[in-house]
mmCIF file of C-alpha atoms in Angstrom:
data_model
loop_
_atom_site.group_PDB
_atom_site.id
_atom_site.type_symbol
_atom_site.label_atom_id
_atom_site.label_comp_id
_atom_site.label_asym_id
_atom_site.label_seq_id
_atom_site.Cartn_x
_atom_site.Cartn_y
_atom_site.Cartn_z
ATOM 1 C CA MET A 1 0.063 0.006 0.191
ATOM 2 C CA GLU A 2 2.641 2.442 0.881
ATOM 3 C CA ALA A 3 4.719 1.754 -2.306
ATOM 4 C CA GLN A 4 1.263 2.093 -4.121
ATOM 5 C CA MET A 5 -0.118 5.533 -2.297
ATOM 6 C CA LEU A 6 4.184 7.034 -2.831
ATOM 7 C CA ALA A 7 4.074 6.644 -6.238
ATOM 8 C CA VAL A 8 0.251 7.718 -6.992
ATOM 9 C CA LEU A 9 1.797 11.211 -5.050
ATOM 10 C CA THR A 10 4.857 11.909 -6.788
ATOM 11 C CA ARG A 11 3.398 11.096 -10.339
ATOM 12 C CA VAL A 12 -0.052 13.772 -9.154
ATOM 13 C CA THR A 13 2.637 16.137 -7.688
ATOM 14 C CA LYS A 14 4.658 16.258 -10.544
ATOM 15 C CA GLU A 15 1.298 16.067 -13.436
ATOM 16 C CA VAL A 16 0.237 19.775 -10.821
ATOM 17 C CA PHE A 17 3.773 21.327 -11.828
ATOM 18 C CA GLU A 18 3.720 20.694 -15.062
ATOM 19 C CA THR A 19 0.188 21.526 -16.192
ATOM 20 C CA MET A 20 -0.100 24.099 -13.698
ATOM 21 C CA VAL A 21 3.019 25.803 -12.804
ATOM 22 C CA PHE A 22 4.938 25.018 -16.192
ATOM 23 C CA ALA A 23 7.591 23.844 -14.360
ATOM 24 C CA PRO A 24 8.819 20.297 -13.945
ATOM 25 C CA VAL A 25 10.047 18.622 -11.057
ATOM 26 C CA GLU A 26 11.992 15.667 -10.617
ATOM 27 C CA ALA A 27 11.158 13.347 -7.648
ATOM 28 C CA LEU A 28 13.881 12.183 -5.301
ATOM 29 C CA PRO A 29 13.630 8.925 -3.530
ATOM 30 C CA PRO A 30 11.306 9.288 -0.115
ATOM 31 C CA CYS A 31 12.497 9.841 3.548
ATOM 32 C CA ASP A 32 10.762 9.221 6.170
ATOM 33 C CA THR A 33 10.588 12.912 8.057
ATOM 34 C CA LEU A 34 10.830 16.851 6.624
ATOM 35 C CA PRO A 35 14.456 18.096 6.905
ATOM 36 C CA PRO A 36 14.574 21.083 9.654
ATOM 37 C CA ALA A 37 14.110 23.947 8.026
ATOM 38 C CA SER A 38 15.935 27.357 7.931
ATOM 39 C CA GLY A 39 14.541 30.306 6.952
ATOM 40 C CA PRO A 40 11.311 31.463 6.191
ATOM 41 C CA GLY A 41 8.804 29.050 4.442
ATOM 42 C CA VAL A 42 6.045 27.865 3.931
ATOM 43 C CA ILE A 43 3.730 24.275 4.313
ATOM 44 C CA GLY A 44 0.147 24.014 3.085
ATOM 45 C CA THR A 45 -2.109 20.506 4.801
ATOM 46 C CA ILE A 46 -5.412 18.899 4.020
ATOM 47 C CA SER A 47 -6.258 16.332 5.689
ATOM 48 C CA PHE A 48 -8.631 13.129 4.841
ATOM 49 C CA ALA A 49 -10.760 10.718 6.290
ATOM 50 C CA GLY A 50 -12.153 7.708 5.080
ATOM 51 C CA SER A 51 -10.251 4.281 4.544
ATOM 52 C CA SER A 52 -6.994 6.300 5.433
ATOM 53 C CA SER A 53 -6.904 8.679 7.377
ATOM 54 C CA GLY A 54 -4.379 11.212 7.749
ATOM 55 C CA VAL A 55 -2.855 14.640 6.247
ATOM 56 C CA VAL A 56 -0.929 15.681 2.610
ATOM 57 C CA SER A 57 1.415 18.575 3.028
ATOM 58 C CA PHE A 58 3.171 20.910 1.144
ATOM 59 C CA ALA A 59 6.467 22.259 1.940
ATOM 60 C CA ALA A 60 9.000 25.163 0.125
ATOM 61 C CA SER A 61 11.499 27.799 0.788
ATOM 62 C CA LEU A 62 10.062 31.101 0.775
ATOM 63 C CA GLU A 63 12.077 31.919 -1.804
ATOM 64 C CA SER A 64 10.268 28.607 -4.315
ATOM 65 C CA ALA A 65 7.137 29.273 -2.985
ATOM 66 C CA ARG A 66 6.994 32.695 -4.722
ATOM 67 C CA GLU A 67 8.197 31.102 -7.808
ATOM 68 C CA ILE A 68 5.854 28.775 -7.706
ATOM 69 C CA ALA A 69 3.318 31.188 -7.824
ATOM 70 C CA GLY A 70 4.140 33.482 -9.867
ATOM 71 C CA GLY A 71 4.506 30.431 -12.367
ATOM 72 C CA MET A 72 0.996 29.245 -12.266
ATOM 73 C CA LEU A 73 -0.610 33.636 -11.926
ATOM 74 C CA GLY A 74 1.902 34.662 -14.476
ATOM 75 C CA MET A 75 3.636 36.481 -12.701
ATOM 76 C CA SER A 76 6.927 37.089 -11.441
ATOM 77 C CA PRO A 77 8.197 35.922 -8.325
ATOM 78 C CA ALA A 78 8.908 40.051 -7.107
ATOM 79 C CA GLU A 79 5.568 40.389 -7.897
ATOM 80 C CA VAL A 80 4.103 37.860 -5.436
ATOM 81 C CA GLN A 81 2.474 39.088 -2.418
ATOM 82 C CA ASP A 82 -0.948 38.928 -0.772
ATOM 83 C CA GLU A 83 -1.683 36.063 -3.571
ATOM 84 C CA LEU A 84 1.165 33.596 -1.751
ATOM 85 C CA PRO A 85 -1.134 31.469 0.887
ATOM 86 C CA ASP A 86 -3.454 31.200 -1.878
ATOM 87 C CA ALA A 87 -1.409 29.918 -4.554
ATOM 88 C CA VAL A 88 0.463 27.205 -1.858
ATOM 89 C CA GLY A 89 -3.086 26.549 -0.723
ATOM 90 C CA GLU A 90 -4.443 25.420 -4.334
ATOM 91 C CA ILE A 91 -1.086 23.636 -4.979
ATOM 92 C CA THR A 92 -1.847 21.803 -1.893
ATOM 93 C CA ASN A 93 -5.460 21.378 -2.967
ATOM 94 C CA MET A 94 -4.503 19.641 -6.539
ATOM 95 C CA ILE A 95 -2.197 17.279 -5.475
ATOM 96 C CA ALA A 96 -4.765 16.254 -2.502
ATOM 97 C CA GLY A 97 -7.238 16.183 -4.561
ATOM 98 C CA SER A 98 -5.956 14.716 -7.386
ATOM 99 C CA PHE A 99 -4.378 11.706 -4.687
ATOM 100 C CA ARG A 100 -7.733 11.234 -3.766
ATOM 101 C CA THR A 101 -9.009 10.437 -7.003
ATOM 102 C CA GLN A 102 -6.263 8.134 -8.296
ATOM 103 C CA MET A 103 -6.535 6.849 -4.806
ATOM 104 C CA ALA A 104 -10.355 5.770 -4.827
ATOM 105 C CA ASP A 105 -10.646 2.416 -7.027
ATOM 106 C CA GLU A 106 -8.627 1.641 -4.198
ATOM 107 C CA ALA A 107 -9.094 3.311 -1.345
ATOM 108 C CA GLY A 108 -12.842 4.469 -1.835
ATOM 109 C CA ALA A 109 -13.486 8.025 -1.523
ATOM 110 C CA TRP A 110 -12.094 9.908 1.098
ATOM 111 C CA THR A 111 -13.505 12.978 2.781
ATOM 112 C CA ILE A 112 -10.860 15.979 2.495
ATOM 113 C CA SER A 113 -10.383 19.309 4.286
ATOM 114 C CA THR A 114 -9.719 22.906 2.801
ATOM 115 C CA PRO A 115 -6.871 23.947 2.409
ATOM 116 C CA ASN A 116 -4.024 25.262 5.576
ATOM 117 C CA VAL A 117 -1.399 27.758 5.092
ATOM 118 C CA THR A 118 1.426 28.367 7.491
ATOM 119 C CA ILE A 119 3.863 30.698 6.211
ATOM 120 C CA GLY A 120 7.178 31.802 9.121
ATOM 121 C CA SER A 121 10.803 30.904 9.449
ATOM 122 C CA ASP A 122 12.306 27.693 10.670
ATOM 123 C CA LEU A 123 9.304 26.214 10.613
ATOM 124 C CA SER A 124 9.007 22.321 11.601
ATOM 125 C CA VAL A 125 5.739 20.078 11.797
ATOM 126 C CA ARG A 126 4.741 18.070 14.741
ATOM 127 C CA HIS A 127 2.067 15.138 15.128
ATOM 128 C CA VAL A 128 0.644 13.783 18.099
ATOM 129 C CA GLY A 129 -0.114 10.122 18.993
ATOM 130 C CA ALA A 130 0.938 7.211 16.834
ATOM 131 C CA VAL A 131 1.082 8.257 12.483
ATOM 132 C CA ALA A 132 3.465 7.546 10.067
ATOM 133 C CA ARG A 133 5.242 10.188 7.640
ATOM 134 C CA THR A 134 6.780 9.559 4.489
ATOM 135 C CA VAL A 135 8.111 12.380 2.825
ATOM 136 C CA CYS A 136 8.795 12.938 -1.084
ATOM 137 C CA PRO A 137 11.496 15.783 -1.874
ATOM 138 C CA PHE A 138 11.406 16.715 -5.272
ATOM 139 C CA VAL A 139 14.056 19.125 -7.024
ATOM 140 C CA PHE A 140 11.807 22.500 -8.923
ATOM 141 C CA ARG A 141 14.555 24.895 -10.168
ATOM 142 C CA GLY A 142 17.256 23.677 -8.322
ATOM 143 C CA HIS A 143 15.987 23.723 -5.184
ATOM 144 C CA ARG A 144 14.364 21.239 -2.768
ATOM 145 C CA ILE A 145 10.549 21.502 -2.045
ATOM 146 C CA PHE A 146 8.729 18.445 -0.644
ATOM 147 C CA VAL A 147 5.391 16.453 -0.420
ATOM 148 C CA GLU A 148 4.791 15.125 2.610
ATOM 149 C CA LEU A 149 1.964 12.212 2.911
ATOM 150 C CA VAL A 150 0.829 11.229 6.959
ATOM 151 C CA LEU A 151 -1.152 8.612 8.138
ATOM 152 C CA THR A 152 -3.123 8.245 11.285
ATOM 153 C CA ASP A 153 -4.941 5.086 10.713
ATOM 154 C CA PRO A 154 -2.763 2.823 13.128
ATOM 155 C CA THR A 155 -3.962 -0.525 10.438
ATOM 156 C CA ARG A 156 -2.118 0.725 8.058
ATOM 157 C CA LEU A 157 0.929 2.629 8.934
ATOM 158 C CA PRO A 158 3.348 1.485 5.841
ATOM 159 C CA HIS A 159 7.185 2.192 8.518
ATOM 160 C CA ALA A 160 5.831 -1.052 9.759
ATOM 161 C CA GLU A 161 7.645 -2.672 6.521
ATOM 162 C CA ARG A 162 10.561 -1.139 7.459
ATOM 163 C CA GLN A 163 13.288 -1.706 9.988
ATOM 164 C CA GLU A 164 15.475 1.566 9.588
ATOM 165 C CA ALA A 165 14.589 5.508 8.439
ATOM 166 C CA ARG A 166 15.054 7.195 5.759
ATOM 167 C CA ALA A 167 16.916 10.650 6.206
ATOM 168 C CA CYS A 168 15.329 13.704 3.940
ATOM 169 C CA MET B 1 -20.686 37.771 -23.308
ATOM 170 C CA ARG B 2 -20.612 37.614 -19.483
ATOM 171 C CA PHE B 3 -19.125 34.695 -17.725
ATOM 172 C CA LEU B 4 -19.394 34.244 -13.844
ATOM 173 C CA VAL B 5 -16.454 32.075 -12.389
ATOM 174 C CA VAL B 6 -17.298 31.100 -9.066
ATOM 175 C CA ASP B 7 -14.491 29.739 -6.695
ATOM 176 C CA ASP B 8 -13.062 30.271 -3.400
ATOM 177 C CA SER B 9 -9.751 30.579 -4.598
ATOM 178 C CA SER B 10 -8.746 33.828 -5.640
ATOM 179 C CA THR B 11 -5.355 31.786 -7.418
ATOM 180 C CA MET B 12 -7.849 29.518 -9.452
ATOM 181 C CA ARG B 13 -10.255 32.708 -10.184
ATOM 182 C CA ARG B 14 -7.211 34.389 -11.687
ATOM 183 C CA ILE B 15 -5.608 31.714 -14.272
ATOM 184 C CA ILE B 16 -9.936 30.800 -15.585
ATOM 185 C CA ILE B 17 -9.854 34.722 -16.391
ATOM 186 C CA ASN B 18 -6.548 34.731 -17.182
ATOM 187 C CA THR B 19 -7.275 32.151 -19.749
ATOM 188 C CA LEU B 20 -10.831 33.597 -20.454
ATOM 189 C CA ASN B 21 -9.062 37.086 -21.376
ATOM 190 C CA LYS B 22 -6.640 35.634 -23.756
ATOM 191 C CA LEU B 23 -9.370 33.580 -26.025
ATOM 192 C CA GLY B 24 -10.929 37.133 -26.563
ATOM 193 C CA HIS B 25 -13.680 37.640 -23.508
ATOM 194 C CA GLN B 26 -13.351 39.821 -21.249
ATOM 195 C CA ASP B 27 -16.763 40.615 -19.293
ATOM 196 C CA VAL B 28 -15.714 38.303 -16.695
ATOM 197 C CA LEU B 29 -18.061 38.639 -12.858
ATOM 198 C CA GLU B 30 -16.437 36.963 -9.271
ATOM 199 C CA ALA B 31 -17.667 34.985 -6.813
ATOM 200 C CA GLY B 32 -16.210 33.068 -3.387
ATOM 201 C CA ASN B 33 -18.563 30.512 -3.413
ATOM 202 C CA GLY B 34 -22.139 29.362 -4.132
ATOM 203 C CA ARG B 35 -23.838 31.667 -2.459
ATOM 204 C CA GLU B 36 -21.898 34.968 -3.937
ATOM 205 C CA GLY B 37 -22.664 33.281 -7.283
ATOM 206 C CA ILE B 38 -26.096 33.546 -6.953
ATOM 207 C CA GLU B 39 -26.112 37.141 -5.932
ATOM 208 C CA ARG B 40 -23.835 38.436 -8.652
ATOM 209 C CA LEU B 41 -26.877 36.722 -10.681
ATOM 210 C CA SER B 42 -29.342 38.104 -9.245
ATOM 211 C CA ASN B 43 -27.720 41.654 -9.710
ATOM 212 C CA VAL B 44 -26.899 41.114 -13.168
ATOM 213 C CA GLY B 45 -30.063 39.415 -14.557
ATOM 214 C CA SER B 46 -27.781 36.230 -16.174
ATOM 215 C CA VAL B 47 -24.559 35.092 -18.046
ATOM 216 C CA ASP B 48 -23.819 33.065 -20.816
ATOM 217 C CA LEU B 49 -21.142 30.303 -18.955
ATOM 218 C CA ILE B 50 -21.853 29.401 -15.424
ATOM 219 C CA ILE B 51 -17.573 28.194 -14.252
ATOM 220 C CA THR B 52 -17.266 26.854 -10.991
ATOM 221 C CA ASP B 53 -15.660 25.137 -8.199
ATOM 222 C CA TRP B 54 -17.142 22.254 -6.004
ATOM 223 C CA ASN B 55 -15.452 22.486 -2.877
ATOM 224 C CA MET B 56 -16.413 25.896 -1.601
ATOM 225 C CA PRO B 57 -16.984 27.408 2.272
ATOM 226 C CA GLU B 58 -20.452 28.212 2.740
ATOM 227 C CA MET B 59 -22.463 26.997 -0.364
ATOM 228 C CA SER B 60 -20.450 24.401 -2.431
ATOM 229 C CA GLY B 61 -20.301 23.678 -6.329
ATOM 230 C CA ILE B 62 -23.071 21.378 -5.911
ATOM 231 C CA ASP B 63 -25.909 23.374 -3.933
ATOM 232 C CA PHE B 64 -24.588 26.435 -6.011
ATOM 233 C CA ILE B 65 -26.116 24.462 -9.029
ATOM 234 C CA ARG B 66 -28.809 22.296 -6.857
ATOM 235 C CA THR B 67 -30.553 25.838 -6.444
ATOM 236 C CA LEU B 68 -29.840 27.318 -9.984
ATOM 237 C CA ARG B 69 -31.643 24.522 -11.185
ATOM 238 C CA ALA B 70 -34.473 25.054 -8.471
ATOM 239 C CA MET B 71 -34.639 28.873 -10.665
ATOM 240 C CA ASP B 72 -37.063 29.525 -13.437
ATOM 241 C CA ASN B 73 -34.553 31.956 -15.108
ATOM 242 C CA HIS B 74 -31.476 29.792 -14.692
ATOM 243 C CA LYS B 75 -32.622 26.170 -14.921
ATOM 244 C CA ASN B 76 -31.185 25.885 -18.215
ATOM 245 C CA LEU B 77 -28.103 27.366 -17.899
ATOM 246 C CA PRO B 78 -24.715 25.811 -18.892
ATOM 247 C CA VAL B 79 -22.160 25.587 -16.436
ATOM 248 C CA LEU B 80 -18.359 24.004 -16.313
ATOM 249 C CA MET B 81 -17.385 22.429 -13.104
ATOM 250 C CA VAL B 82 -13.175 22.541 -12.741
ATOM 251 C CA THR B 83 -12.222 20.275 -9.893
ATOM 252 C CA THR B 84 -10.067 17.287 -8.175
ATOM 253 C CA ASN B 85 -12.999 15.528 -7.606
ATOM 254 C CA ALA B 86 -12.729 12.984 -10.297
ATOM 255 C CA ALA B 87 -13.615 9.581 -9.085
ATOM 256 C CA LYS B 88 -16.781 8.536 -10.813
ATOM 257 C CA ASP B 89 -19.241 8.894 -8.050
ATOM 258 C CA ASP B 90 -18.578 12.488 -8.173
ATOM 259 C CA ILE B 91 -19.093 13.436 -11.971
ATOM 260 C CA VAL B 92 -21.937 10.637 -11.672
ATOM 261 C CA GLN B 93 -22.990 13.086 -8.775
ATOM 262 C CA ALA B 94 -22.024 16.427 -10.415
ATOM 263 C CA MET B 95 -24.379 15.159 -14.131
ATOM 264 C CA GLU B 96 -27.125 14.290 -11.779
ATOM 265 C CA ALA B 97 -26.681 18.374 -9.985
ATOM 266 C CA GLY B 98 -27.462 19.644 -13.629
ATOM 267 C CA VAL B 99 -23.180 20.678 -14.640
ATOM 268 C CA ASN B 100 -22.554 20.046 -17.857
ATOM 269 C CA HIS B 101 -19.159 20.286 -18.419
ATOM 270 C CA TYR B 102 -16.680 18.780 -15.948
ATOM 271 C CA ILE B 103 -12.640 19.499 -16.462
ATOM 272 C CA VAL B 104 -10.411 17.812 -13.895
ATOM 273 C CA LYS B 105 -7.155 20.032 -12.004
ATOM 274 C CA PRO B 106 -4.610 20.160 -12.616
ATOM 275 C CA PHE B 107 -5.500 20.426 -16.614
ATOM 276 C CA THR B 108 -3.382 21.884 -19.210
ATOM 277 C CA PRO B 109 -4.017 25.771 -20.946
ATOM 278 C CA ASP B 110 -5.157 23.554 -24.291
ATOM 279 C CA THR B 111 -7.565 21.367 -22.138
ATOM 280 C CA PHE B 112 -8.954 24.415 -20.773
ATOM 281 C CA LYS B 113 -9.763 26.330 -24.318
ATOM 282 C CA ASP B 114 -10.934 23.146 -25.554
ATOM 283 C CA LYS B 115 -13.648 22.918 -22.527
ATOM 284 C CA ILE B 116 -14.514 26.162 -23.372
ATOM 285 C CA GLN B 117 -15.241 26.693 -26.733
ATOM 286 C CA ALA B 118 -16.692 23.357 -26.073
ATOM 287 C CA ALA B 119 -19.786 24.885 -23.728
ATOM 288 C CA MET B 120 -19.761 27.751 -25.512
ATOM 289 C CA THR B 121 -20.897 26.382 -28.646
ATOM 290 C CA LYS B 122 -23.648 23.999 -27.585
#
């Protein structure tokens, strides 16, 4: 299940960037936790619930997020100001929504939340309780960006099959 | 021709409006959810095509379309839904609510233009 979920998440992220940002991303091997952020950054999150439950999140530096928003909106990164939170929310929404759709045959129809976006410096995310986190790193214009899948359903913890943590 | 774009994401509204502008359509109204969409229609009378999202606060795209279809003056108004909801059950639900055309995000500009033109010619 983990391998399938990660393959789908990687595929839909690539599709979103190619079609809506007009810039390809290169997928790197999955790892277990987001690396510590240094400097300003953004994180978009969407929760899902159904046969599985959890969170899909998107994380990038502020600089990368401005480039992404500019690509979507036809603006230069320097022009992107108030548009940034909504654009990050929409990228997160498209990744999570496409993930939901492409997992529907296997996992049934999940309900997904509206996106939440956090902008700040040195951001880190902690989850309370038993969760399994898997991060899909990508390279976007020379910078690393991250899509994370957090599963909160203990019967589907993907890490149960694995003995060693994978560093990002 | 006049369009009404209903989406809670200002990013998606801008992407859609930019595409409509490139197709030569400048008369575009905006609304942030279904309830605002109903208000805009009440103010202007009618439009030629509605482009709406599905998941929105206050009034979803599905409830918006159901409301339109229950109104004598809007029951035949063409509606294009733009959404990430693309499971079979989603599409069936949307068509039963009264959606005429459906496009799944993410989409290429060419796909979107084709859908707009198809919706305009029917």
